[in-house]
GROMACS .gro file of C-alpha atoms in nm:
model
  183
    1UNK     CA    1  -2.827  10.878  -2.470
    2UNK     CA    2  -2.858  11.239  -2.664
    3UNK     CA    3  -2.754  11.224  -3.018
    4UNK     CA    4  -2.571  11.553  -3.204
    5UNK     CA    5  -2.713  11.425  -3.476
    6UNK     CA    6  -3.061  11.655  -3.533
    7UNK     CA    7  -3.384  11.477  -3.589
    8UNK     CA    8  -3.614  11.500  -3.877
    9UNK     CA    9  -3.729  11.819  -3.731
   10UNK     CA   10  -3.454  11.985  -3.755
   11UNK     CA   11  -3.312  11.887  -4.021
   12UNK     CA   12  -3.606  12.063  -4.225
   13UNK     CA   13  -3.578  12.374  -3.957
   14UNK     CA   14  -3.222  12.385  -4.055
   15UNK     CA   15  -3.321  12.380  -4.437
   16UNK     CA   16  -3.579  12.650  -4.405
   17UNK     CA   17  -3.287  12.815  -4.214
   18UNK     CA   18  -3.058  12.772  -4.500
   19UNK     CA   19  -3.290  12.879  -4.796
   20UNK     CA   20  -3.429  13.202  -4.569
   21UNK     CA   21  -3.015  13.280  -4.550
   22UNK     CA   22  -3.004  13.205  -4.941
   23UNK     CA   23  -3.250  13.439  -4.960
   24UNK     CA   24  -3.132  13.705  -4.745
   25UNK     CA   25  -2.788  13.663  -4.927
   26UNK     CA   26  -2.866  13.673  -5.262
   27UNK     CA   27  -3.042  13.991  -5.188
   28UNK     CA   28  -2.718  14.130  -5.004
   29UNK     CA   29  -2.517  14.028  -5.306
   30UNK     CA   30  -2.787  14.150  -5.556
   31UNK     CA   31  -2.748  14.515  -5.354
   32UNK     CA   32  -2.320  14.466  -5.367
   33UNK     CA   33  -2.352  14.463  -5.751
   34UNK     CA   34  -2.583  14.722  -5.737
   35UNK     CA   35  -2.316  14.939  -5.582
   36UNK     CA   36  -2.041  14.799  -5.868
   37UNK     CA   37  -1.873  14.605  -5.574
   38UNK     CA   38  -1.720  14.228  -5.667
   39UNK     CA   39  -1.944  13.930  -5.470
   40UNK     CA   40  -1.766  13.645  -5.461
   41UNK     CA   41  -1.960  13.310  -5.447
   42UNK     CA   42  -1.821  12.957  -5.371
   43UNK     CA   43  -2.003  12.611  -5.400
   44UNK     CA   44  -1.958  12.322  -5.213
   45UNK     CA   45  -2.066  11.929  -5.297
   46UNK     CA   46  -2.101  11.802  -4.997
   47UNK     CA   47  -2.165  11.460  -5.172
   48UNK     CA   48  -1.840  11.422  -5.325
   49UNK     CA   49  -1.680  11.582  -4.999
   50UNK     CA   50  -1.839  11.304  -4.805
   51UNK     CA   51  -1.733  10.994  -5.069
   52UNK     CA   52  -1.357  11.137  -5.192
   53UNK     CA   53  -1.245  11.329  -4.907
   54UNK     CA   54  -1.014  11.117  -4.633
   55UNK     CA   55  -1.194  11.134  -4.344
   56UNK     CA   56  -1.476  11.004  -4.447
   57UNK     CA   57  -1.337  10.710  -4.608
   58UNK     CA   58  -1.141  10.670  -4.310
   59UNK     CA   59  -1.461  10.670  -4.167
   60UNK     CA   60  -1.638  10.381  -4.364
   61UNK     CA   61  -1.314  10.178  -4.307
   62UNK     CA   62  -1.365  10.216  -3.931
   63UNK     CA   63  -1.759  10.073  -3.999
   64UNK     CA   64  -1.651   9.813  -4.188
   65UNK     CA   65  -1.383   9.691  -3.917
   66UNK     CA   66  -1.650   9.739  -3.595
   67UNK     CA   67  -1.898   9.574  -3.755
   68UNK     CA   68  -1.814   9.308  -4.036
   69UNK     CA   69  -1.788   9.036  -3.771
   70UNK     CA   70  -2.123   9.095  -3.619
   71UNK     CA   71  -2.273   9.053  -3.988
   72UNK     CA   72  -2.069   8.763  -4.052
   73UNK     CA   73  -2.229   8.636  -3.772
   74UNK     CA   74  -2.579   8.701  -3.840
   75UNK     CA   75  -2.528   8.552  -4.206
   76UNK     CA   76  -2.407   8.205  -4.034
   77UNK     CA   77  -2.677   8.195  -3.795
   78UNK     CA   78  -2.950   8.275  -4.058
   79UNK     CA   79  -2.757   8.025  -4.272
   80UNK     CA   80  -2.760   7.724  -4.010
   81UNK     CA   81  -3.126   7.852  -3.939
   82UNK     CA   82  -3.233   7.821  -4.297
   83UNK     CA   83  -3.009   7.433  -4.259
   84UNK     CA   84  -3.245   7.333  -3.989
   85UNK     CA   85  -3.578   7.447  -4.112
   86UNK     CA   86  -3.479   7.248  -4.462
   87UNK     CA   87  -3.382   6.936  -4.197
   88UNK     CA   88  -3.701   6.997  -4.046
   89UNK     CA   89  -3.935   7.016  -4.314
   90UNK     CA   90  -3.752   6.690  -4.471
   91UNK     CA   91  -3.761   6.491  -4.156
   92UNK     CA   92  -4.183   6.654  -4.038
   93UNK     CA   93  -4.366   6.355  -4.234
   94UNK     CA   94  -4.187   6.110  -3.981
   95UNK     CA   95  -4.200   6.274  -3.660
   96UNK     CA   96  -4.414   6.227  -3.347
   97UNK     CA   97  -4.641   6.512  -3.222
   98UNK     CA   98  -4.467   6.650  -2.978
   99UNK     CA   99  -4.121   6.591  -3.144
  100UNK     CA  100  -4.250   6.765  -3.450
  101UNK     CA  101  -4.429   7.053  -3.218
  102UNK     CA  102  -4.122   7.076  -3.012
  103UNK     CA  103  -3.859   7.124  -3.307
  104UNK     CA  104  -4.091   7.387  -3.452
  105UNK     CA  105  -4.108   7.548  -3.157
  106UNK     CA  106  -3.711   7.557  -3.163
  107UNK     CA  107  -3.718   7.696  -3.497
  108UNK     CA  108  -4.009   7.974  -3.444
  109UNK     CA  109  -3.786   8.113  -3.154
  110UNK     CA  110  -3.430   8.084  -3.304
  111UNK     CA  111  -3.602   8.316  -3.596
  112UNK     CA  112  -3.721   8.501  -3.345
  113UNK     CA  113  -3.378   8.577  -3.200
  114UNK     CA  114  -3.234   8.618  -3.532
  115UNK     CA  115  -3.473   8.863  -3.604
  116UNK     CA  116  -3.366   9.087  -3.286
  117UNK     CA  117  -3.036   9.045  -3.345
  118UNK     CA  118  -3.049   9.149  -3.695
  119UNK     CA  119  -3.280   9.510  -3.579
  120UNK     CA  120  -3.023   9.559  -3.302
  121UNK     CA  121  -2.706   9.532  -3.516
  122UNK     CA  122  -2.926   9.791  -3.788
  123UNK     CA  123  -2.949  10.004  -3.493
  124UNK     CA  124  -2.600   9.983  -3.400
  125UNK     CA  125  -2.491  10.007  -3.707
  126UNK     CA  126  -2.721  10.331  -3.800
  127UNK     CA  127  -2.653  10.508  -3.488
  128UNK     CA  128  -2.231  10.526  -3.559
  129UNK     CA  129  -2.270  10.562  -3.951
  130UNK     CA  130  -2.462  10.889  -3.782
  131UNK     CA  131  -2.180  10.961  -3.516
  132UNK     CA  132  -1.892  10.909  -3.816
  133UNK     CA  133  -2.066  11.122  -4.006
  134UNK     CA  134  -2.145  11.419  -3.781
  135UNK     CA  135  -1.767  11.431  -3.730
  136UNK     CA  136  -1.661  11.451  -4.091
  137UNK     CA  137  -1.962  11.718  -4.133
  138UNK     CA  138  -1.818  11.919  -3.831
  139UNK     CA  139  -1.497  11.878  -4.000
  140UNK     CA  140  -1.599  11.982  -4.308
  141UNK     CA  141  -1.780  12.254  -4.198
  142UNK     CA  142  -1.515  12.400  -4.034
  143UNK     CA  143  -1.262  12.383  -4.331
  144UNK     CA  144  -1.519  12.538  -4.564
  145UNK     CA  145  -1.536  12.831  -4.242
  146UNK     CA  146  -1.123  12.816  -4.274
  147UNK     CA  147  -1.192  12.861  -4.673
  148UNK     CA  148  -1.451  13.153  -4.599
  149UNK     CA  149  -1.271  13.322  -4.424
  150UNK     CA  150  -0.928  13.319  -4.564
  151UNK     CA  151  -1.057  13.343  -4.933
  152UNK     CA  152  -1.239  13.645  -4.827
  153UNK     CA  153  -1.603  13.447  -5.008
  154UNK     CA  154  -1.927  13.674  -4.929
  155UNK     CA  155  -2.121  13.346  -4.964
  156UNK     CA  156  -2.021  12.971  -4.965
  157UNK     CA  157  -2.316  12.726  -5.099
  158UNK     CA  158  -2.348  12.346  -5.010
  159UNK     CA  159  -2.695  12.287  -5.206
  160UNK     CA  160  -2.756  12.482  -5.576
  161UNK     CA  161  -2.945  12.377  -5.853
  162UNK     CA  162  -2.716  12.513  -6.072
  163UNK     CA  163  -2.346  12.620  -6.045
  164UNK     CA  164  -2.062  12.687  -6.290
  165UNK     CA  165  -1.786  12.529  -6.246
  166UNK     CA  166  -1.597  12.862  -6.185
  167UNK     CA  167  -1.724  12.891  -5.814
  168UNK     CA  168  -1.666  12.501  -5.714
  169UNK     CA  169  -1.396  12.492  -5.434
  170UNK     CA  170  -1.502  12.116  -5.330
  171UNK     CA  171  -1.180  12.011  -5.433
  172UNK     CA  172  -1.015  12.292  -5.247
  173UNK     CA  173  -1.196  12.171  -4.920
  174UNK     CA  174  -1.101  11.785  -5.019
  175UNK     CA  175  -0.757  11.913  -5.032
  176UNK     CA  176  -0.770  12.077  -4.757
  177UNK     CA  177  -0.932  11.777  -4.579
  178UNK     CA  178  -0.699  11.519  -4.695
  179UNK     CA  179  -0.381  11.735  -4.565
  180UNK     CA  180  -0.540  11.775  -4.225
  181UNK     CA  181  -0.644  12.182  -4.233
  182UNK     CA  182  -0.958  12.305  -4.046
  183UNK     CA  183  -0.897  12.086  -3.709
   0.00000   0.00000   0.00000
């Protein structure tokens, strides 16, 4: 199975990407003022767009629903697990070899299994947190496009050091999130 989601790879060729376009635009703007035209600059947190915004709590609710039973599961089966080892090491002193051999056995391989259930459901688990989140980034991405373009912006930023507050439309593109624009 392929993955939309880019590697670690590319996420830093995509960063170099971004800060050579930085770069390339803040020299286009710097040559707009120089010509007494108007640049017009809008920020983006992508943080807060990605914890406030609808979608993406929608999101997390969906998580939480595929995948709260699973963990309930694991934390009963480590819990009974953690029951029988206690059991065990109470009742050791008084066991025969082989019984005493034979329940550790039991024990080693039920950990075992807990173990590979418990890197399977992180898996699981990591892999749609990744899928849920590429959609609300498409998403995103294309409202802040919708934004762009209406707004007439010569550059929209979703990473700045600094920022005034004058130039944040992240509640603009929550807004627009939450009320279902930039399908």
């Amino acid at each position: 199975p392929t993955s939309s989601v880019p590697d670690r790879d590319g996420i830093l060729t995509m960063t170099s990407q971004l800060k050579n376009l930085l770069v390339a635009s803040l020299l286009c703007g710097s040559a707009l003022l120089a010509h007494g035209q108007e640049l017009k600059i809008g920020y983006v947190n992508l943080d807060r767009v990605l914890r406030d915004a609808s979608p993406a709590k929608a999101a997390q609710v969906k998580l939480e629903g595929e995948f709260t039973r699973r963990e309930k599961d694991l934390t009963d089966t480590a819990s009974r697990l953690k029951s029988a080892t206690e059991r065990f090491e109470k009742d050791a002193p008084t066991l025969g070899e082989s019984e005493r051999s034979r329940r550790q056995r039991d024990l080693v391989e039920q950990d075992r299994e807990l173990q590979r259930k418990r890197r399977e459901f992180q898996e699981d688990l990591n892999q749609r947190k990744n899928e849920e989140l590429a959609a609300v980034l498409d998403r995103a991405q294309r409202v802040v496009k919708q934004i762009f373009d209406q707004e007439k912006y010569d550059l929209i930023l979703q990473e700045a050091v600094f920022f005034s507050p004058r130039v944040d439309i992240t509640d603009k593109v929550i807004k627009a999130m939450n009320g279902g624009s930039g399908k």
